[in-house]
Amino acid sequence: MTLFLHSAALDRKRIEATIERAREFRDGKRADLSDKIIGLLFFENSSRTRVSFEMAGMRLGARIVFLGPEGSSIKKGETELDTAKVLSCNGVDAMVVRTSVNDGPAQIAASIDVPVINAGSGVTDHPSQGLLDAMTLLDHFNDDIDGKTIAIVGDIAHSRVVRANAHILTKLGAHVRFVGADAMLPDASEDFPRNVTRHADLKDGLDGADAVMALRIQRERFDNRPDLIAACEALSINHDTIALAKPGAVVLHPMPMNRDVEISGALADDLAYSLLWKQMENGLFIRMAMFEAVMS
Ligand code: CP
């Protein structure tokens, strides 16, 4: 089952059904996956994605087995695929994979018989993040982001969150803007949905935006790029720059954030603007809905 491997493969109906079910879980609905064992396979560090997948499984009554670089044979040079087979050969019912390899979860899914959920793959995708961001925006905009403009600012070139959001938010009718200097943007040859536009200038990119998403500089994905770091730091989102967007515009960030680098800590904590903490809360319920969808 490849339901949540690629954001581009999620259609509007599936996105809306997942968010609807996540809301039911948020409202206290229960489901029973107590006969299931879920494998979490994290080749990269994570705080919120790992915790919320783990908590989502626990809330559904499932048992969880975690494998990461520390304390496993990954450190002895075992490949990601062979490591995944340790879990599948022991009979897990579903597997959640985070990796720096762009098509790592898809490669694993092609080689084992249980559903694989992509929990972040290289620079290419992060479907659960895209879904929880969409849920948070729909909550805020009374269930309708058709025609809304979401400006994403920062290290877009190296962001899997951007690629997930570009597919999921545009399927819901939103217009997504990539805002940044050339060094910060993906190669012009990369394909994105039609409703994605590029803006070099912060003023132009934020003008009329209903929501602004700031991104962390993904230092772990490139070497020695002072040009890129300087370009990202020059476009920090704070109380002054958010004023370039539409009055009442809200701010998001997939986190972890570097306070006072790509976003000011004061803005992130200002609930008149910030949806950051709601994004984190919604992650749990989206991941419960994802587990139920792949294992029911
Ligand atoms: N947003 C996100 O993926 O955060 P973590 O790296 O902490 O999981």
GROMACS .gro file of C-alpha atoms and ligand atoms in nm, residues 45-50 98 119 126 129 160-161 254-256 287, ligand 1:
model
   24
   45ASN     CA    1   1.682   1.300   1.352
   46SER     CA    2   1.330   1.412   1.438
   47SER     CA    3   1.143   1.544   1.739
   48ARG     CA    4   0.783   1.621   1.641
   49THR     CA    5   0.731   1.375   1.356
   50ARG     CA    6   0.870   1.086   1.559
   98ARG     CA    7   1.233   0.903   0.761
  119ALA     CA    8   0.784   1.061   0.731
  126HIS     CA    9   0.693   1.507   0.377
  129GLN     CA   10   0.359   1.766   0.730
  160ARG     CA   11   1.076   1.867   0.151
  161VAL     CA   12   0.798   2.053   0.338
  254PRO     CA   13   0.707   2.340   1.005
  255MET     CA   14   0.965   2.356   1.288
  256PRO     CA   15   1.219   2.309   1.428
  287ARG     CA   16  -0.098   1.078   1.187
  297CP      N1   17   0.858   1.930   1.099
  297CP      C1   18   0.935   1.822   1.126
  297CP      O1   19   0.946   1.730   1.043
  297CP      O2   20   1.000   1.826   1.245
  297CP      P1   21   1.096   1.712   1.302
  297CP      O3   22   1.220   1.710   1.213
  297CP      O4   23   1.127   1.750   1.443
  297CP      O5   24   1.023   1.582   1.292
   0.00000   0.00000   0.00000
